[in-house]
Amino acid sequence: MGATAGAVWGRGEQQDFRSRVRGTLLGAALGDALGAPIDGLSLEEIRAAYGAEGLLDLAPAHGRRGAVTHLTQLALFSVDGLIRAQVRRDTGAWHPPSDVHRAYRRWAATQTDWGPDERRKDDGWLAREEWLYARRDPSRANLLGLADEIMGTLDAPKNPGEPGPEAAARSAPFGLLVGWEPQLVMQLAVECAAQTHGHPAAYLTAGAYAVIVHALARGENLDAAVQQTLALLVTRPGHQPVTDALQHALGAVRQGMPSPGRVEELAGDGTAEGLLAVAVYCVLVGEDVRHGLCLAVNHGGPSAVAGTLTGGLLGALHGETALPPAWLAELEGRPSVLVLADDFAMEMTQGPALHGPAGSSPGWLARYPRA
């Protein structure tokens, strides 16, 4: 697995890319935080608690407003794994799925440890962030898939019957590899999803989501991004449920005013492809970021996943400045997310200056060890 030859980045291009990286990671985290308080509630229960229009603002979950779930935690470790894959490439070791799996295993350790363990010197800075050690309703598939050192692969996936959407919800970072060809982005996201979610609909949804983010981060509109994704999906065995869900989302745009009922119909029984359809639909019909996110979470299904997927698309499409500042001000872990986003952008645009033939930065290699 490889990437296209790196281009020389102009300053304006670097700034636009950094804004989209920040937007993607922050947007996904905001959607997660917005949906967390109502995750799994019925629409009737949501309205009883928050009024006839449902939840329209951040609300307390896990003891505070703006709290994120394991979905955001894992997405951040996706980023960490991708940065370390690039750093390790200098050593001749180039297998990003393995680096991402090691990152996911570091997340799994946060779910069993009380806090950062200073004895693990190769864990890097992210695994030393105490706020990430909070246990936030991790899905059974994630815990089982990452419970041992054996990495799930497409030939031998973990949890082969698991169709849930959690792997897709951590897959936006793969789409931010804008120097890669789309088919390589899909392949990487699919392989990393199979580490916990082995049903073809689940891992192909993760791949489709990453490719949509990839097109948005490169400046495409959402409709064009979905069309490109459909063209790639058709070559993949087992693609039909994901293809049908995306086409359903596009068709729903023309079927009257947006409503929670429409969102619930797209979500179906809460499998991965249904939640991807919700995200695409809500971005297409949302009047702005806030409206799109509120539409995505107000339904009787996995609201945190729907918000995460929708927020990632909105952030990739519009960049960080389009996100609601009042929500960002309360977002749990925002300083860490920003640092990680900027580190990712710097690695992808200026990696040779951080570790390369001309020399390396000891500070960078301490943050993202090659081990």
Short mmCIF file of C-alpha atoms in Angstrom, two decimals:
data_model
loop_
_atom_site.label_atom_id
_atom_site.label_comp_id
_atom_site.label_asym_id
_atom_site.label_seq_id
_atom_site.Cartn_x
_atom_site.Cartn_y
_atom_site.Cartn_z
CA MET A 1 0.00 0.00 0.00
CA GLY A 2 1.44 3.38 -0.91
CA ALA A 3 0.67 6.99 -1.70
CA THR A 4 1.12 9.18 -4.70
CA ALA A 5 4.24 11.27 -4.90
CA GLY A 6 3.98 14.25 -2.60
CA ALA A 7 3.43 17.60 -4.25
CA VAL A 8 4.93 20.88 -3.17
CA TRP A 9 2.35 22.66 -1.05
CA GLY A 10 1.84 26.40 -1.40
CA ARG A 11 1.14 28.39 1.74
CA GLY A 12 -2.50 28.99 0.81
CA GLU A 13 -2.98 25.29 0.10
CA GLN A 14 -1.48 24.39 3.46
CA GLN A 15 -3.79 26.79 5.25
CA ASP A 16 -6.87 25.48 3.44
CA PHE A 17 -5.85 21.90 4.18
CA ARG A 18 -5.28 22.64 7.86
CA SER A 19 -8.71 24.30 8.09
CA ARG A 20 -10.36 21.23 6.56
CA VAL A 21 -8.46 18.86 8.84
CA ARG A 22 -9.47 20.91 11.87
CA GLY A 23 -13.01 21.15 10.55
CA THR A 24 -13.29 17.41 10.00
CA LEU A 25 -12.02 16.39 13.43
CA LEU A 26 -13.79 19.14 15.35
CA GLY A 27 -17.00 18.75 13.34
CA ALA A 28 -17.12 15.01 14.00
CA ALA A 29 -16.47 15.59 17.71
CA LEU A 30 -19.22 18.23 17.88
CA GLY A 31 -21.69 15.88 16.25
CA ASP A 32 -20.70 13.17 18.71
CA ALA A 33 -21.16 15.55 21.67
CA LEU A 34 -24.51 16.78 20.36
CA GLY A 35 -25.88 13.28 19.88
CA ALA A 36 -24.46 11.71 23.04
CA PRO A 37 -27.24 12.84 25.47
CA ILE A 38 -29.99 11.33 23.30
CA ASP A 39 -28.21 8.29 21.92
CA GLY A 40 -30.68 5.42 21.72
CA LEU A 41 -33.69 7.43 22.92
CA SER A 42 -36.88 7.28 20.88
CA LEU A 43 -38.04 10.41 19.11
CA GLU A 44 -40.92 10.64 21.60
CA GLU A 45 -38.48 10.50 24.51
CA ILE A 46 -36.27 13.16 22.93
CA ARG A 47 -39.24 15.49 22.47
CA ALA A 48 -40.48 14.85 25.99
CA ALA A 49 -37.08 15.85 27.36
CA TYR A 50 -36.17 18.75 25.06
CA GLY A 51 -39.39 20.04 23.50
CA ALA A 52 -41.35 19.55 20.30
CA GLU A 53 -38.40 20.42 18.06
CA GLY A 54 -36.10 18.01 19.86
CA LEU A 55 -32.53 18.69 20.95
CA LEU A 56 -31.21 21.93 19.45
CA ASP A 57 -28.18 22.62 21.66
CA LEU A 58 -25.47 20.81 23.56
CA ALA A 59 -26.85 19.09 26.64
CA PRO A 60 -25.24 17.25 29.55
CA ALA A 61 -23.93 13.75 28.95
CA HIS A 62 -21.36 11.85 31.02
CA GLY A 63 -21.52 14.60 33.61
CA ARG A 64 -20.96 17.70 31.45
CA ARG A 65 -22.02 19.57 28.34
CA GLY A 66 -19.92 18.91 25.29
CA ALA A 67 -18.75 15.45 26.37
CA VAL A 68 -17.66 13.11 23.58
CA THR A 69 -17.95 9.33 23.38
CA HIS A 70 -15.59 6.53 22.40
CA LEU A 71 -16.30 7.41 18.76
CA THR A 72 -14.23 10.58 19.03
CA GLN A 73 -11.60 8.86 21.15
CA LEU A 74 -11.02 6.25 18.44
CA ALA A 75 -11.04 8.79 15.63
CA LEU A 76 -8.21 10.63 17.37
CA PHE A 77 -6.23 7.41 17.63
CA SER A 78 -6.84 6.89 13.88
CA VAL A 79 -5.03 10.19 13.33
CA ASP A 80 -2.24 9.21 15.70
CA GLY A 81 -1.74 5.94 13.85
CA LEU A 82 -1.61 7.66 10.46
CA ILE A 83 0.99 10.17 11.61
CA ARG A 84 3.14 7.41 13.04
CA ALA A 85 2.81 5.39 9.84
CA GLN A 86 4.31 8.33 7.95
CA VAL A 87 7.10 8.71 10.51
CA ARG A 88 7.90 4.98 10.41
CA ARG A 89 8.09 5.06 6.63
CA ASP A 90 11.63 6.44 6.96
CA THR A 91 12.70 3.16 8.54
CA GLY A 92 11.45 1.14 5.57
CA ALA A 93 8.46 -0.13 7.55
CA TRP A 94 5.36 0.84 5.56
CA HIS A 95 2.14 -0.91 6.50
CA PRO A 96 -0.38 1.71 7.70
CA PRO A 97 -3.04 -0.82 8.82
CA SER A 98 -0.54 -2.19 11.35
CA ASP A 99 0.30 1.29 12.63
CA VAL A 100 -3.38 2.13 12.98
CA HIS A 101 -4.01 -1.17 14.74
CA ARG A 102 -1.25 -0.37 17.23
CA ALA A 103 -2.93 3.00 17.80
CA TYR A 104 -6.29 1.33 18.39
CA ARG A 105 -4.63 -1.01 20.87
CA ARG A 106 -3.36 2.07 22.72
CA TRP A 107 -6.97 3.27 22.86
CA ALA A 108 -8.04 -0.14 24.18
CA ALA A 109 -5.51 0.28 27.00
CA THR A 110 -7.19 3.54 28.01
CA GLN A 111 -10.40 1.60 28.58
CA THR A 112 -8.81 -0.69 31.17
CA ASP A 113 -6.20 1.55 32.82
CA TRP A 114 -6.90 4.23 35.40
CA GLY A 115 -4.72 6.75 33.62
CA PRO A 116 -1.53 7.21 31.61
CA ASP A 117 1.23 4.74 32.37
CA GLU A 118 4.62 6.43 32.24
CA ARG A 119 6.32 3.07 31.84
CA ARG A 120 5.08 2.82 28.24
CA LYS A 121 7.52 5.29 26.71
CA ASP A 122 6.59 4.42 23.13
CA ASP A 123 2.93 5.34 23.47
CA GLY A 124 3.44 8.96 22.36
CA TRP A 125 1.70 12.07 23.65
CA LEU A 126 -1.91 11.24 22.81
CA ALA A 127 -1.99 8.17 25.05
CA ARG A 128 -0.87 10.40 27.93
CA GLU A 129 -3.93 12.66 27.68
CA GLU A 130 -5.87 11.90 30.86
CA TRP A 131 -9.27 12.96 29.50
CA LEU A 132 -9.11 10.11 26.98
CA TYR A 133 -9.16 7.52 29.76
CA ALA A 134 -12.85 8.13 30.46
CA ARG A 135 -14.92 5.10 29.50
CA ARG A 136 -17.65 6.43 27.24
CA ASP A 137 -19.93 3.58 26.25
CA PRO A 138 -17.42 1.73 24.04
CA SER A 139 -19.15 -0.70 21.72
CA ARG A 140 -18.74 -4.40 22.33
CA ALA A 141 -17.38 -4.88 18.81
CA ASN A 142 -14.58 -2.40 19.42
CA LEU A 143 -13.61 -3.92 22.76
CA LEU A 144 -13.67 -7.49 21.45
CA GLY A 145 -11.91 -6.65 18.21
CA LEU A 146 -9.05 -4.94 20.01
CA ALA A 147 -8.83 -7.26 23.02
CA ASP A 148 -5.65 -8.98 21.85
CA GLU A 149 -2.66 -8.41 19.59
CA ILE A 150 -4.15 -10.31 16.65
CA MET A 151 -5.10 -7.83 13.93
CA GLY A 152 -8.28 -8.47 11.99
CA THR A 153 -7.82 -8.49 8.21
CA LEU A 154 -10.12 -8.76 5.23
CA ASP A 155 -9.23 -12.46 4.97
CA ALA A 156 -9.78 -13.00 8.70
CA PRO A 157 -11.83 -10.05 10.05
CA LYS A 158 -12.74 -9.58 13.68
CA ASN A 159 -16.47 -9.86 14.48
CA PRO A 160 -17.43 -11.01 10.95
CA GLY A 161 -21.15 -10.70 11.66
CA GLU A 162 -20.97 -7.16 13.07
CA PRO A 163 -22.77 -4.61 10.79
CA GLY A 164 -22.65 -1.65 13.19
CA PRO A 165 -21.54 1.88 12.28
CA GLU A 166 -18.78 2.48 14.84
CA ALA A 167 -15.89 1.68 12.48
CA ALA A 168 -17.20 4.18 9.95
CA ALA A 169 -17.38 6.82 12.69
CA ARG A 170 -13.60 6.66 13.23
CA SER A 171 -12.75 6.65 9.51
CA ALA A 172 -12.84 10.35 8.54
CA PRO A 173 -9.06 10.71 9.14
CA PHE A 174 -8.30 8.28 6.30
CA GLY A 175 -10.09 10.66 3.96
CA LEU A 176 -7.70 13.44 4.96
CA LEU A 177 -4.87 11.67 3.15
CA VAL A 178 -5.45 14.02 0.22
CA GLY A 179 -2.21 13.05 -1.52
CA TRP A 180 -3.44 9.48 -1.91
CA GLU A 181 -5.54 8.10 -4.73
CA PRO A 182 -9.18 7.52 -3.69
CA GLN A 183 -9.00 3.77 -4.19
CA LEU A 184 -6.05 3.57 -1.77
CA VAL A 185 -7.96 5.64 0.79
CA MET A 186 -10.88 3.23 0.51
CA GLN A 187 -8.63 0.21 0.84
CA LEU A 188 -6.93 1.53 3.97
CA ALA A 189 -10.22 2.47 5.65
CA VAL A 190 -11.71 -0.92 4.77
CA GLU A 191 -8.72 -2.81 6.15
CA CYS A 192 -8.72 -0.81 9.38
CA ALA A 193 -12.49 -1.22 9.84
CA ALA A 194 -12.16 -5.00 9.52
CA GLN A 195 -10.06 -4.93 12.68
CA THR A 196 -13.30 -4.63 14.66
CA HIS A 197 -16.26 -4.76 12.23
CA GLY A 198 -16.00 -7.71 9.89
CA HIS A 199 -19.34 -7.54 8.10
CA PRO A 200 -18.84 -6.32 4.49
CA ALA A 201 -21.52 -3.64 4.86
CA ALA A 202 -19.71 -2.24 7.91
CA TYR A 203 -16.21 -2.12 6.49
CA LEU A 204 -17.34 -0.97 3.05
CA THR A 205 -19.34 1.83 4.69
CA ALA A 206 -16.14 2.90 6.46
CA GLY A 207 -14.34 2.90 3.11
CA ALA A 208 -17.14 4.82 1.41
CA TYR A 209 -17.22 7.43 4.17
CA ALA A 210 -13.46 7.94 3.95
CA VAL A 211 -13.63 8.44 0.19
CA ILE A 212 -16.42 11.00 0.53
CA VAL A 213 -14.36 12.93 3.09
CA HIS A 214 -11.36 12.65 0.77
CA ALA A 215 -13.23 14.27 -2.13
CA LEU A 216 -14.60 17.03 0.11
CA ALA A 217 -11.16 17.75 1.55
CA ARG A 218 -9.89 18.16 -2.02
CA GLY A 219 -12.58 20.74 -2.78
CA GLU A 220 -15.35 18.67 -4.41
CA ASN A 221 -19.02 19.19 -3.57
CA LEU A 222 -20.92 16.45 -1.78
CA ASP A 223 -22.91 15.21 -4.75
CA ALA A 224 -19.73 14.76 -6.81
CA ALA A 225 -18.06 13.09 -3.82
CA VAL A 226 -20.88 10.55 -3.52
CA GLN A 227 -20.82 9.82 -7.25
CA GLN A 228 -17.07 9.15 -7.11
CA THR A 229 -17.64 6.85 -4.15
CA LEU A 230 -20.37 4.91 -5.92
CA ALA A 231 -18.02 4.34 -8.86
CA LEU A 232 -15.41 2.84 -6.53
CA LEU A 233 -17.89 0.75 -4.56
CA VAL A 234 -19.19 -1.10 -7.58
CA THR A 235 -15.92 -3.06 -7.84
CA ARG A 236 -16.19 -4.35 -4.27
CA PRO A 237 -17.90 -7.65 -3.37
CA GLY A 238 -20.81 -7.05 -1.02
CA HIS A 239 -21.21 -3.38 -1.97
CA GLN A 240 -24.92 -3.42 -2.78
CA PRO A 241 -26.32 -2.43 0.65
CA VAL A 242 -23.91 0.53 0.84
CA THR A 243 -24.58 1.56 -2.75
CA ASP A 244 -28.34 1.33 -2.19
CA ALA A 245 -28.12 3.42 0.99
CA LEU A 246 -26.16 6.21 -0.72
CA GLN A 247 -28.57 6.28 -3.65
CA HIS A 248 -31.48 6.31 -1.21
CA ALA A 249 -29.97 9.36 0.50
CA LEU A 250 -29.62 11.21 -2.79
CA GLY A 251 -33.18 10.37 -3.76
CA ALA A 252 -34.58 11.47 -0.39
CA VAL A 253 -33.35 15.02 -1.00
CA ARG A 254 -36.07 15.42 -3.64
CA GLN A 255 -38.87 14.07 -1.47
CA GLY A 256 -40.11 17.13 0.39
CA MET A 257 -39.04 19.02 3.47
CA PRO A 258 -36.47 17.41 5.78
CA SER A 259 -37.98 15.73 8.83
CA PRO A 260 -37.04 13.37 11.65
CA GLY A 261 -39.25 10.77 10.00
CA ARG A 262 -37.16 10.93 6.83
CA VAL A 263 -33.99 10.58 8.90
CA GLU A 264 -35.39 7.57 10.77
CA GLU A 265 -36.35 5.92 7.50
CA LEU A 266 -32.81 6.36 6.15
CA ALA A 267 -31.26 5.13 9.39
CA GLY A 268 -33.27 1.91 9.26
CA ASP A 269 -32.14 -0.53 11.92
CA GLY A 270 -28.98 1.41 12.76
CA THR A 271 -26.49 -0.47 10.63
CA ALA A 272 -23.49 1.28 9.14
CA GLU A 273 -24.83 2.01 5.68
CA GLY A 274 -28.06 3.51 7.06
CA LEU A 275 -26.16 5.96 9.26
CA LEU A 276 -23.96 6.96 6.31
CA ALA A 277 -27.14 7.69 4.35
CA VAL A 278 -28.36 9.89 7.22
CA ALA A 279 -25.11 11.86 7.20
CA VAL A 280 -25.14 12.45 3.44
CA TYR A 281 -28.80 13.46 3.51
CA CYS A 282 -28.41 15.87 6.43
CA VAL A 283 -25.44 17.62 4.84
CA LEU A 284 -27.30 17.98 1.54
CA VAL A 285 -30.51 19.40 3.04
CA GLY A 286 -29.15 21.24 6.09
CA GLU A 287 -29.47 25.01 5.96
CA ASP A 288 -26.17 25.39 7.82
CA VAL A 289 -23.88 23.33 10.04
CA ARG A 290 -26.05 23.69 13.14
CA HIS A 291 -29.24 22.72 11.31
CA GLY A 292 -27.60 19.76 9.60
CA LEU A 293 -26.24 18.41 12.88
CA CYS A 294 -29.52 18.86 14.75
CA LEU A 295 -31.38 17.09 11.97
CA ALA A 296 -28.88 14.22 12.10
CA VAL A 297 -29.20 13.49 15.83
CA ASN A 298 -32.95 13.90 16.42
CA HIS A 299 -34.18 10.40 15.70
CA GLY A 300 -34.69 7.16 17.58
CA GLY A 301 -31.38 5.55 16.69
CA PRO A 302 -27.63 5.89 17.20
CA SER A 303 -27.62 9.67 17.49
CA ALA A 304 -23.95 9.99 18.44
CA VAL A 305 -22.82 8.05 15.35
CA ALA A 306 -25.17 10.02 13.10
CA GLY A 307 -23.85 13.27 14.51
CA THR A 308 -20.23 12.15 14.20
CA LEU A 309 -20.56 11.12 10.55
CA THR A 310 -22.49 14.27 9.65
CA GLY A 311 -20.10 16.58 11.49
CA GLY A 312 -17.09 15.07 9.79
CA LEU A 313 -18.59 15.71 6.36
CA LEU A 314 -19.63 19.26 7.22
CA GLY A 315 -16.19 20.08 8.59
CA ALA A 316 -14.39 18.63 5.57
CA LEU A 317 -16.72 20.53 3.25
CA HIS A 318 -16.67 23.94 4.92
CA GLY A 319 -13.60 24.03 7.17
CA GLU A 320 -13.35 24.90 10.85
CA THR A 321 -14.70 28.45 10.65
CA ALA A 322 -18.17 27.20 9.68
CA LEU A 323 -18.57 25.31 12.97
CA PRO A 324 -20.73 26.89 15.72
CA PRO A 325 -18.29 28.73 18.02
CA ALA A 326 -20.55 28.48 21.07
CA TRP A 327 -20.45 24.69 20.75
CA LEU A 328 -16.71 24.60 20.13
CA ALA A 329 -16.18 26.60 23.32
CA GLU A 330 -17.69 23.76 25.37
CA LEU A 331 -16.31 20.79 23.43
CA GLU A 332 -14.48 18.32 25.62
CA GLY A 333 -10.85 17.87 24.63
CA ARG A 334 -10.84 20.69 22.08
CA PRO A 335 -7.21 21.71 22.79
CA SER A 336 -6.04 18.14 22.18
CA VAL A 337 -8.09 17.82 19.00
CA LEU A 338 -6.62 21.05 17.64
CA VAL A 339 -3.06 20.01 18.42
CA LEU A 340 -3.57 16.62 16.79
CA ALA A 341 -5.22 18.19 13.73
CA ASP A 342 -2.37 20.65 13.28
CA ASP A 343 0.22 17.91 13.78
CA PHE A 344 -1.48 15.80 11.12
CA ALA A 345 -1.58 18.73 8.69
CA MET A 346 2.08 19.51 9.36
CA GLU A 347 3.15 15.89 8.92
CA MET A 348 1.28 15.51 5.65
CA THR A 349 2.53 18.78 4.16
CA GLN A 350 6.00 19.13 5.71
CA GLY A 351 6.97 15.67 6.92
CA PRO A 352 10.45 15.62 5.29
CA ALA A 353 11.42 18.66 7.37
CA LEU A 354 10.46 16.81 10.56
CA HIS A 355 12.12 13.47 9.80
CA GLY A 356 14.03 12.97 6.61
CA PRO A 357 17.40 12.95 4.90
CA ALA A 358 18.16 16.51 6.03
CA GLY A 359 17.70 15.61 9.70
CA SER A 360 14.92 15.01 12.18
CA SER A 361 13.22 16.75 15.06
CA PRO A 362 13.78 14.92 18.37
CA GLY A 363 10.66 16.56 19.74
CA TRP A 364 8.54 15.22 16.88
CA LEU A 365 9.90 11.70 17.26
CA ALA A 366 9.16 11.85 20.98
CA ARG A 367 5.56 12.80 20.19
CA TYR A 368 5.18 10.15 17.48
CA PRO A 369 7.73 7.40 18.22
CA ARG A 370 8.77 5.06 15.44
CA ALA A 371 8.52 2.04 17.72
#
